[in-house]
mmCIF file with all atom_site columns, C-alpha atoms in Angstrom:
data_model
loop_
_atom_site.group_PDB
_atom_site.id
_atom_site.type_symbol
_atom_site.label_atom_id
_atom_site.label_alt_id
_atom_site.label_comp_id
_atom_site.label_asym_id
_atom_site.label_entity_id
_atom_site.label_seq_id
_atom_site.pdbx_PDB_ins_code
_atom_site.Cartn_x
_atom_site.Cartn_y
_atom_site.Cartn_z
_atom_site.occupancy
_atom_site.B_iso_or_equiv
_atom_site.pdbx_formal_charge
_atom_site.auth_seq_id
_atom_site.auth_comp_id
_atom_site.auth_asym_id
_atom_site.auth_atom_id
_atom_site.pdbx_PDB_model_num
ATOM 1   C CA . UNK A 1 1   ? 5.222  -104.506 37.975 1.00 0.00 ? 1   UNK A CA 1
ATOM 2   C CA . UNK A 1 2   ? 3.690  -101.932 35.756 1.00 0.00 ? 2   UNK A CA 1
ATOM 3   C CA . UNK A 1 3   ? 4.151  -99.742  32.513 1.00 0.00 ? 3   UNK A CA 1
ATOM 4   C CA . UNK A 1 4   ? 5.614  -96.212  34.467 1.00 0.00 ? 4   UNK A CA 1
ATOM 5   C CA . UNK A 1 5   ? 8.008  -98.653  36.593 1.00 0.00 ? 5   UNK A CA 1
ATOM 6   C CA . UNK A 1 6   ? 9.281  -100.304 34.400 1.00 0.00 ? 6   UNK A CA 1
ATOM 7   C CA . UNK A 1 7   ? 10.245 -97.215  32.472 1.00 0.00 ? 7   UNK A CA 1
ATOM 8   C CA . UNK A 1 8   ? 11.015 -95.774  35.320 1.00 0.00 ? 8   UNK A CA 1
ATOM 9   C CA . UNK A 1 9   ? 13.039 -98.156  36.196 1.00 0.00 ? 9   UNK A CA 1
ATOM 10  C CA . UNK A 1 10  ? 14.524 -97.943  32.566 1.00 0.00 ? 10  UNK A CA 1
ATOM 11  C CA . UNK A 1 11  ? 15.313 -94.231  33.271 1.00 0.00 ? 11  UNK A CA 1
ATOM 12  C CA . UNK A 1 12  ? 16.948 -95.037  36.499 1.00 0.00 ? 12  UNK A CA 1
ATOM 13  C CA . UNK A 1 13  ? 19.379 -97.980  35.321 1.00 0.00 ? 13  UNK A CA 1
ATOM 14  C CA . UNK A 1 14  ? 20.215 -94.602  32.626 1.00 0.00 ? 14  UNK A CA 1
ATOM 15  C CA . UNK A 1 15  ? 21.850 -92.594  34.851 1.00 0.00 ? 15  UNK A CA 1
ATOM 16  C CA . UNK A 1 16  ? 25.185 -92.674  35.661 1.00 0.00 ? 16  UNK A CA 1
ATOM 17  C CA . UNK A 1 17  ? 25.185 -94.389  39.863 1.00 0.00 ? 17  UNK A CA 1
ATOM 18  C CA . UNK A 1 18  ? 27.771 -91.319  41.001 1.00 0.00 ? 18  UNK A CA 1
ATOM 19  C CA . UNK A 1 19  ? 24.704 -88.657  39.739 1.00 0.00 ? 19  UNK A CA 1
ATOM 20  C CA . UNK A 1 20  ? 21.445 -90.947  41.227 1.00 0.00 ? 20  UNK A CA 1
ATOM 21  C CA . UNK A 1 21  ? 19.810 -89.896  44.395 1.00 0.00 ? 21  UNK A CA 1
ATOM 22  C CA . UNK A 1 22  ? 20.992 -91.226  47.236 1.00 0.00 ? 22  UNK A CA 1
ATOM 23  C CA . UNK A 1 23  ? 18.252 -92.140  49.021 1.00 0.00 ? 23  UNK A CA 1
ATOM 24  C CA . UNK A 1 24  ? 14.066 -93.658  47.980 1.00 0.00 ? 24  UNK A CA 1
ATOM 25  C CA . UNK A 1 25  ? 13.855 -91.974  44.310 1.00 0.00 ? 25  UNK A CA 1
ATOM 26  C CA . UNK A 1 26  ? 11.040 -94.482  42.912 1.00 0.00 ? 26  UNK A CA 1
ATOM 27  C CA . UNK A 1 27  ? 8.243  -91.092  43.183 1.00 0.00 ? 27  UNK A CA 1
ATOM 28  C CA . UNK A 1 28  ? 10.742 -88.757  40.630 1.00 0.00 ? 28  UNK A CA 1
ATOM 29  C CA . UNK A 1 29  ? 11.628 -91.815  38.422 1.00 0.00 ? 29  UNK A CA 1
ATOM 30  C CA . UNK A 1 30  ? 8.286  -92.385  37.616 1.00 0.00 ? 30  UNK A CA 1
ATOM 31  C CA . UNK A 1 31  ? 7.241  -88.191  37.044 1.00 0.00 ? 31  UNK A CA 1
ATOM 32  C CA . UNK A 1 32  ? 10.226 -88.666  34.760 1.00 0.00 ? 32  UNK A CA 1
ATOM 33  C CA . UNK A 1 33  ? 8.314  -91.466  33.572 1.00 0.00 ? 33  UNK A CA 1
ATOM 34  C CA . UNK A 1 34  ? 5.445  -89.632  32.455 1.00 0.00 ? 34  UNK A CA 1
ATOM 35  C CA . UNK A 1 35  ? 8.175  -86.913  31.101 1.00 0.00 ? 35  UNK A CA 1
ATOM 36  C CA . UNK A 1 36  ? 8.776  -89.896  28.728 1.00 0.00 ? 36  UNK A CA 1
ATOM 37  C CA . UNK A 1 37  ? 5.399  -90.845  28.042 1.00 0.00 ? 37  UNK A CA 1
ATOM 38  C CA . UNK A 1 38  ? 4.118  -86.579  27.917 1.00 0.00 ? 38  UNK A CA 1
ATOM 39  C CA . UNK A 1 39  ? 7.141  -84.929  26.352 1.00 0.00 ? 39  UNK A CA 1
ATOM 40  C CA . UNK A 1 40  ? 8.869  -87.873  25.012 1.00 0.00 ? 40  UNK A CA 1
ATOM 41  C CA . UNK A 1 41  ? 11.974 -86.026  23.257 1.00 0.00 ? 41  UNK A CA 1
ATOM 42  C CA . UNK A 1 42  ? 11.330 -82.614  23.558 1.00 0.00 ? 42  UNK A CA 1
ATOM 43  C CA . UNK A 1 43  ? 11.571 -82.827  27.028 1.00 0.00 ? 43  UNK A CA 1
ATOM 44  C CA . UNK A 1 44  ? 13.496 -79.971  27.476 1.00 0.00 ? 44  UNK A CA 1
ATOM 45  C CA . UNK A 1 45  ? 15.598 -79.450  31.390 1.00 0.00 ? 45  UNK A CA 1
ATOM 46  C CA . UNK A 1 46  ? 13.085 -77.155  32.439 1.00 0.00 ? 46  UNK A CA 1
ATOM 47  C CA . UNK A 1 47  ? 10.487 -79.999  32.581 1.00 0.00 ? 47  UNK A CA 1
ATOM 48  C CA . UNK A 1 48  ? 13.154 -82.715  34.344 1.00 0.00 ? 48  UNK A CA 1
ATOM 49  C CA . UNK A 1 49  ? 13.823 -79.407  37.407 1.00 0.00 ? 49  UNK A CA 1
ATOM 50  C CA . UNK A 1 50  ? 9.661  -78.834  37.129 1.00 0.00 ? 50  UNK A CA 1
ATOM 51  C CA . UNK A 1 51  ? 9.499  -82.529  38.501 1.00 0.00 ? 51  UNK A CA 1
ATOM 52  C CA . UNK A 1 52  ? 12.186 -82.976  40.510 1.00 0.00 ? 52  UNK A CA 1
ATOM 53  C CA . UNK A 1 53  ? 10.694 -79.681  42.118 1.00 0.00 ? 53  UNK A CA 1
ATOM 54  C CA . UNK A 1 54  ? 7.338  -81.455  42.782 1.00 0.00 ? 54  UNK A CA 1
ATOM 55  C CA . UNK A 1 55  ? 9.094  -84.557  44.079 1.00 0.00 ? 55  UNK A CA 1
ATOM 56  C CA . UNK A 1 56  ? 11.439 -82.504  46.204 1.00 0.00 ? 56  UNK A CA 1
ATOM 57  C CA . UNK A 1 57  ? 7.464  -80.734  47.323 1.00 0.00 ? 57  UNK A CA 1
ATOM 58  C CA . UNK A 1 58  ? 6.230  -84.378  48.051 1.00 0.00 ? 58  UNK A CA 1
ATOM 59  C CA . UNK A 1 59  ? 8.776  -85.490  50.253 1.00 0.00 ? 59  UNK A CA 1
ATOM 60  C CA . UNK A 1 60  ? 8.456  -81.761  52.250 1.00 0.00 ? 60  UNK A CA 1
ATOM 61  C CA . UNK A 1 61  ? 11.854 -81.056  51.443 1.00 0.00 ? 61  UNK A CA 1
ATOM 62  C CA . UNK A 1 62  ? 13.194 -77.653  51.536 1.00 0.00 ? 62  UNK A CA 1
ATOM 63  C CA . UNK A 1 63  ? 15.912 -76.803  49.277 1.00 0.00 ? 63  UNK A CA 1
ATOM 64  C CA . UNK A 1 64  ? 17.885 -73.609  47.685 1.00 0.00 ? 64  UNK A CA 1
ATOM 65  C CA . UNK A 1 65  ? 16.757 -74.603  44.362 1.00 0.00 ? 65  UNK A CA 1
ATOM 66  C CA . UNK A 1 66  ? 13.030 -74.751  44.770 1.00 0.00 ? 66  UNK A CA 1
ATOM 67  C CA . UNK A 1 67  ? 12.590 -71.486  42.189 1.00 0.00 ? 67  UNK A CA 1
ATOM 68  C CA . UNK A 1 68  ? 11.589 -71.369  38.747 1.00 0.00 ? 68  UNK A CA 1
ATOM 69  C CA . UNK A 1 69  ? 14.115 -73.080  36.145 1.00 0.00 ? 69  UNK A CA 1
ATOM 70  C CA . UNK A 1 70  ? 15.821 -69.700  34.706 1.00 0.00 ? 70  UNK A CA 1
ATOM 71  C CA . UNK A 1 71  ? 17.098 -68.654  38.101 1.00 0.00 ? 71  UNK A CA 1
ATOM 72  C CA . UNK A 1 72  ? 18.795 -71.679  38.679 1.00 0.00 ? 72  UNK A CA 1
ATOM 73  C CA . UNK A 1 73  ? 22.774 -70.752  37.702 1.00 0.00 ? 73  UNK A CA 1
ATOM 74  C CA . UNK A 1 74  ? 24.228 -72.343  34.529 1.00 0.00 ? 74  UNK A CA 1
ATOM 75  C CA . UNK A 1 75  ? 25.995 -74.861  36.560 1.00 0.00 ? 75  UNK A CA 1
ATOM 76  C CA . UNK A 1 76  ? 23.003 -75.887  37.956 1.00 0.00 ? 76  UNK A CA 1
ATOM 77  C CA . UNK A 1 77  ? 20.729 -76.527  35.601 1.00 0.00 ? 77  UNK A CA 1
ATOM 78  C CA . UNK A 1 78  ? 22.883 -78.111  34.034 1.00 0.00 ? 78  UNK A CA 1
ATOM 79  C CA . UNK A 1 79  ? 22.914 -81.610  36.492 1.00 0.00 ? 79  UNK A CA 1
ATOM 80  C CA . UNK A 1 80  ? 19.675 -81.929  35.202 1.00 0.00 ? 80  UNK A CA 1
ATOM 81  C CA . UNK A 1 81  ? 21.772 -82.913  32.023 1.00 0.00 ? 81  UNK A CA 1
ATOM 82  C CA . UNK A 1 82  ? 21.622 -86.836  32.400 1.00 0.00 ? 82  UNK A CA 1
ATOM 83  C CA . UNK A 1 83  ? 18.448 -87.017  33.605 1.00 0.00 ? 83  UNK A CA 1
ATOM 84  C CA . UNK A 1 84  ? 17.286 -85.564  30.440 1.00 0.00 ? 84  UNK A CA 1
ATOM 85  C CA . UNK A 1 85  ? 19.557 -87.859  28.148 1.00 0.00 ? 85  UNK A CA 1
ATOM 86  C CA . UNK A 1 86  ? 17.922 -90.663  29.738 1.00 0.00 ? 86  UNK A CA 1
ATOM 87  C CA . UNK A 1 87  ? 14.275 -89.240  29.804 1.00 0.00 ? 87  UNK A CA 1
ATOM 88  C CA . UNK A 1 88  ? 15.323 -88.437  25.609 1.00 0.00 ? 88  UNK A CA 1
ATOM 89  C CA . UNK A 1 89  ? 16.525 -91.201  24.770 1.00 0.00 ? 89  UNK A CA 1
ATOM 90  C CA . UNK A 1 90  ? 14.742 -93.914  26.318 1.00 0.00 ? 90  UNK A CA 1
ATOM 91  C CA . UNK A 1 91  ? 11.305 -92.082  24.700 1.00 0.00 ? 91  UNK A CA 1
ATOM 92  C CA . UNK A 1 92  ? 13.328 -92.408  21.566 1.00 0.00 ? 92  UNK A CA 1
ATOM 93  C CA . UNK A 1 93  ? 13.184 -95.931  22.185 1.00 0.00 ? 93  UNK A CA 1
ATOM 94  C CA . UNK A 1 94  ? 9.416  -96.634  22.758 1.00 0.00 ? 94  UNK A CA 1
ATOM 95  C CA . UNK A 1 95  ? 8.639  -94.355  19.722 1.00 0.00 ? 95  UNK A CA 1
ATOM 96  C CA . UNK A 1 96  ? 11.182 -97.010  17.589 1.00 0.00 ? 96  UNK A CA 1
ATOM 97  C CA . UNK A 1 97  ? 9.253  -99.384  19.540 1.00 0.00 ? 97  UNK A CA 1
ATOM 98  C CA . UNK A 1 98  ? 5.889  -98.156  18.567 1.00 0.00 ? 98  UNK A CA 1
ATOM 99  C CA . UNK A 1 99  ? 6.565  -97.621  14.595 1.00 0.00 ? 99  UNK A CA 1
ATOM 100 C CA . UNK A 1 100 ? 4.809  -99.758  11.899 1.00 0.00 ? 100 UNK A CA 1
ATOM 101 C CA . UNK A 1 101 ? 7.487  -102.336 11.291 1.00 0.00 ? 101 UNK A CA 1
ATOM 102 C CA . UNK A 1 102 ? 7.688  -100.699 7.480  1.00 0.00 ? 102 UNK A CA 1
ATOM 103 C CA . UNK A 1 103 ? 8.704  -97.655  9.134  1.00 0.00 ? 103 UNK A CA 1
ATOM 104 C CA . UNK A 1 104 ? 10.953 -98.720  11.655 1.00 0.00 ? 104 UNK A CA 1
ATOM 105 C CA . UNK A 1 105 ? 14.230 -98.044  10.361 1.00 0.00 ? 105 UNK A CA 1
ATOM 106 C CA . UNK A 1 106 ? 17.535 -100.587 10.681 1.00 0.00 ? 106 UNK A CA 1
ATOM 107 C CA . UNK A 1 107 ? 19.724 -100.137 13.190 1.00 0.00 ? 107 UNK A CA 1
#
């Protein structure tokens, strides 16, 4: 397993089971792993939505939520929150691991 798949797996595990997509979502979690590495703790709900949109388009899927994030109703925007929390949590964990020991805060 490569580093992106490790991060993707950790994100999937951090998402409540009832919130996860029912079908194969490995590519979606890989996109979310990319957000961990590129946006990190600054990942926004719009970032999560955009990654989900790419995943849907790559699957050839059409969906009423394939619009810019700002055009989504608030209740639909909130559906991305568990994914954003997982991405930020994993990013925080990775940030702690990357710090030199002298800068790490005790838990």
